[in-house]
């Protein structure tokens, strides 16, 4: 084919392409005159080809584009440049590409109508801006791509100034996390992960997105746990505290002081597109300042009311127990029956108040564990003894299976006993037709697992997800009939969480349940907290009972005298010091709430006084200051209403 014919053909191809393209084409010569202006360009700019071809760029009617064209033509070494222009109601994206040819070069402008895209973006931004929660969008390279107005309101102007920069979430929130990078980094470092997830591979994003449901022992039980196993890079582990778990309550809480005091819940989640590609992550900030203030007030209120109820209840329960035990003379069968009803109900009231106080203490972080090397088989035996009669009465065959040579665990004896009692009590309670309940204990790596299995009513999968939340009870006529508060399991979970252990459940409706928890094996160097080693021999000395409430001091005296102890009472700090100087007590019981001084100061004085320094002090109180008591030298701590058998 001849050159001229070929060129003609090529020109025809180009013209056909330009005429039918969805994009506008404008070619400008080196002199600034428009040479080519296709049909789409006519439509986009609303001017006819005849009115612009041969004229300057201004003839298009868009000053911003005209000046960009002129600047490009003047530039010594022009590069491709993009300009976005708004014309009437259209948003046009223009790409200005310089070219060289025999006739002195020029500029090709490709114009695309991005109106719809722009409107979609505007709509999306309006939605994000309207969200009540703060939203921070991170790019895959850890830059802040967007913050909505709620973030600026929470964090101040520094939030909008951070857009476009590599600022970590921790820095933005003003949190000090030593050695940590930020949440974004860990998603980036996929290459350094180890494949350990039993279900999905580490690069499988489903694994990250899975919500935590209780699972069998040994397997990761939560979303975060699963992430930790799959993504072992250090950045991830450092940042784990900043990552929220969707669908769970384990969300990071941050306190922000500038520009004003706020408490926010922070969740960070990866953004993944349809193809499974990681696009960065989004952190949401939910302002919970008001909720937290109300929660503190509620906790204080519950705590105050419960304390106020405890003092009279200690007397009611204590004296009724004494009458029922025949310690106040003989009573007839009807009196006994009625008093047993009072006894049963005061016990229920005590346990309800204890649960409420426990919840309020846990929520306000006032629980101090007395961690010691603990023999789980001893705890299991104690629980079996406690529940033997109840199980028999309920037609439940309660057994245990404890592995041999179990190591000791690092745990608080009373708290672990409380958890196990709760689970065993539920196992019996929710087996209304009788059946089997078994406590099984076995070692699992560096943990000891304790399981309570029953053949009772079982729990549906949906209900299992909420079991450990406060006040949750399965909604059925049977559970309504059985009665309860829905606090027990939530307390169990919090207590085991405090121990660094885990709690889980396996159950099928109508086929029974297994509730289990794990505790860490005690390290060799864990030492025992000093405590009273065994009971004193009756008749071997005098016990000094210090309590500002005479009824309760009398009650303690009665308990102790019945068991053969000598007792001297004091109702104030002054009386206590005078009594201690008269007799050298072998043991002191002390209620720290005194009218004439601080009980802890008295405890200190008693420990400093050579006459009483060696006498173990057992704090009996409605104020739970176990940690403080032990720090001040108390040998043990008993909460009111007093458990008579533990005291004696
Ligand atoms: P409570 O027993 O006082 O209601 P819990 O927190 O101990 O409170 O238990 C919460 C709910 O979990 C119960 O109301 C019951 O519906 C369910 N549940 C607990 N343990 C069992 C079990 N062993 N079998 C069947 N359902 C149980």
XYZ file of N, CA and C and ligand atoms in Angstrom, residues 355 422-423 426-431 452 454 456-459 467-469 471-476 479 482-492 507 512-515, ligand 1:
150
model
N -24.047 -10.623 94.289
C -23.872 -10.559 92.827
C -23.850 -9.107 92.351
N -20.847 -21.552 90.901
C -21.871 -21.019 90.019
C -22.196 -21.993 88.892
N -21.137 -22.559 88.292
C -21.353 -23.465 87.160
C -22.036 -24.760 87.631
N -25.655 -24.064 88.439
C -26.444 -23.995 87.199
C -26.684 -25.385 86.619
N -25.611 -26.223 86.639
C -25.728 -27.572 86.064
C -26.866 -28.326 86.753
N -26.971 -28.169 88.069
C -28.036 -28.879 88.805
C -29.384 -28.184 88.550
N -29.324 -26.842 88.650
C -30.557 -26.045 88.519
C -31.225 -26.248 87.157
N -30.411 -26.299 86.096
C -30.988 -26.409 84.754
C -31.067 -27.864 84.263
N -31.106 -28.807 85.222
C -31.393 -30.214 84.900
C -32.647 -30.573 85.699
N -17.571 -28.279 83.468
C -18.749 -28.764 84.190
C -19.773 -29.176 83.131
N -23.369 -31.108 82.084
C -24.641 -31.614 82.616
C -25.461 -32.225 81.492
N -28.684 -31.545 81.174
C -29.921 -30.778 81.371
C -30.550 -30.240 80.095
N -31.180 -29.069 80.214
C -32.039 -28.564 79.135
C -31.266 -28.037 77.916
N -29.966 -27.746 78.098
C -29.170 -27.261 76.969
C -29.546 -25.832 76.560
N -28.756 -25.274 75.642
C -28.941 -23.862 75.251
C -28.769 -23.769 73.732
N -24.825 -15.548 76.453
C -24.849 -16.102 77.809
C -24.059 -15.313 78.840
N -22.910 -14.788 78.408
C -22.013 -14.183 79.393
C -22.261 -12.681 79.567
N -23.368 -12.184 79.001
C -23.657 -10.764 79.212
C -24.566 -10.608 80.430
N -27.298 -9.883 83.077
C -28.757 -10.017 83.167
C -29.369 -10.872 82.059
N -28.529 -11.542 81.253
C -29.125 -12.369 80.197
C -29.638 -13.681 80.779
N -30.876 -13.989 80.470
C -31.447 -15.286 80.822
C -32.134 -15.818 79.577
N -32.018 -17.128 79.344
C -32.708 -17.712 78.199
C -34.202 -17.490 78.422
N -34.861 -17.022 77.368
C -36.278 -16.690 77.537
C -37.130 -17.937 77.289
N -37.442 -18.655 78.333
C -38.331 -19.807 78.184
C -39.124 -19.968 79.471
N -36.983 -21.565 82.257
C -36.019 -20.733 83.005
C -36.756 -19.739 83.894
N -37.643 -21.603 86.917
C -36.475 -21.920 87.746
C -35.994 -20.686 88.513
N -36.078 -19.540 87.909
C -35.704 -18.300 88.601
C -34.202 -18.065 88.599
N -33.830 -16.794 88.680
C -32.404 -16.426 88.672
C -32.279 -14.987 88.227
N -31.045 -14.472 88.227
C -30.854 -13.054 87.900
C -30.131 -12.836 86.580
N -29.477 -13.877 86.086
C -28.695 -13.697 84.855
C -27.380 -12.972 85.106
N -26.937 -12.956 86.367
C -25.668 -12.268 86.665
C -24.502 -13.240 86.821
N -24.845 -14.496 87.203
C -23.801 -15.465 87.557
C -22.740 -15.662 86.481
N -23.168 -15.944 85.258
C -22.190 -16.252 84.208
C -21.369 -15.025 83.828
N -22.014 -13.850 83.893
C -21.277 -12.632 83.564
C -20.168 -12.415 84.612
N -20.481 -12.704 85.877
C -19.455 -12.577 86.928
C -18.352 -13.617 86.692
N -18.775 -14.859 86.372
C -17.776 -15.918 86.119
C -16.796 -15.464 85.042
N -22.971 -26.560 73.890
C -24.278 -27.016 74.337
C -25.176 -27.306 73.150
N -28.102 -31.069 77.024
C -27.119 -30.747 78.059
C -26.066 -29.749 77.604
N -25.240 -29.351 78.557
C -24.239 -28.310 78.286
C -22.921 -28.642 78.965
N -21.851 -28.062 78.407
C -20.559 -28.085 79.098
C -20.085 -26.649 79.203
N -19.933 -26.183 80.435
C -19.327 -24.874 80.672
C -17.903 -25.140 81.130
P -29.143 -17.280 86.396
O -28.933 -18.750 86.497
O -29.219 -16.605 87.718
O -30.283 -16.921 85.508
P -26.594 -17.185 84.999
O -25.825 -15.994 84.542
O -25.888 -18.168 85.861
O -27.882 -16.604 85.720
O -27.108 -17.925 83.716
C -27.670 -17.178 82.657
C -28.643 -18.028 81.867
O -27.931 -19.054 81.186
C -29.647 -18.768 82.726
O -30.766 -17.953 82.989
C -29.984 -19.975 81.864
O -30.983 -19.581 80.941
C -28.704 -20.223 81.093
N -27.895 -21.325 81.690
C -26.844 -21.194 82.509
N -26.321 -22.394 82.820
C -27.067 -23.312 82.172
C -27.022 -24.746 82.073
N -26.108 -25.464 82.709
N -27.963 -25.345 81.282
C -28.886 -24.627 80.619
N -28.977 -23.271 80.674
C -28.077 -22.614 81.437
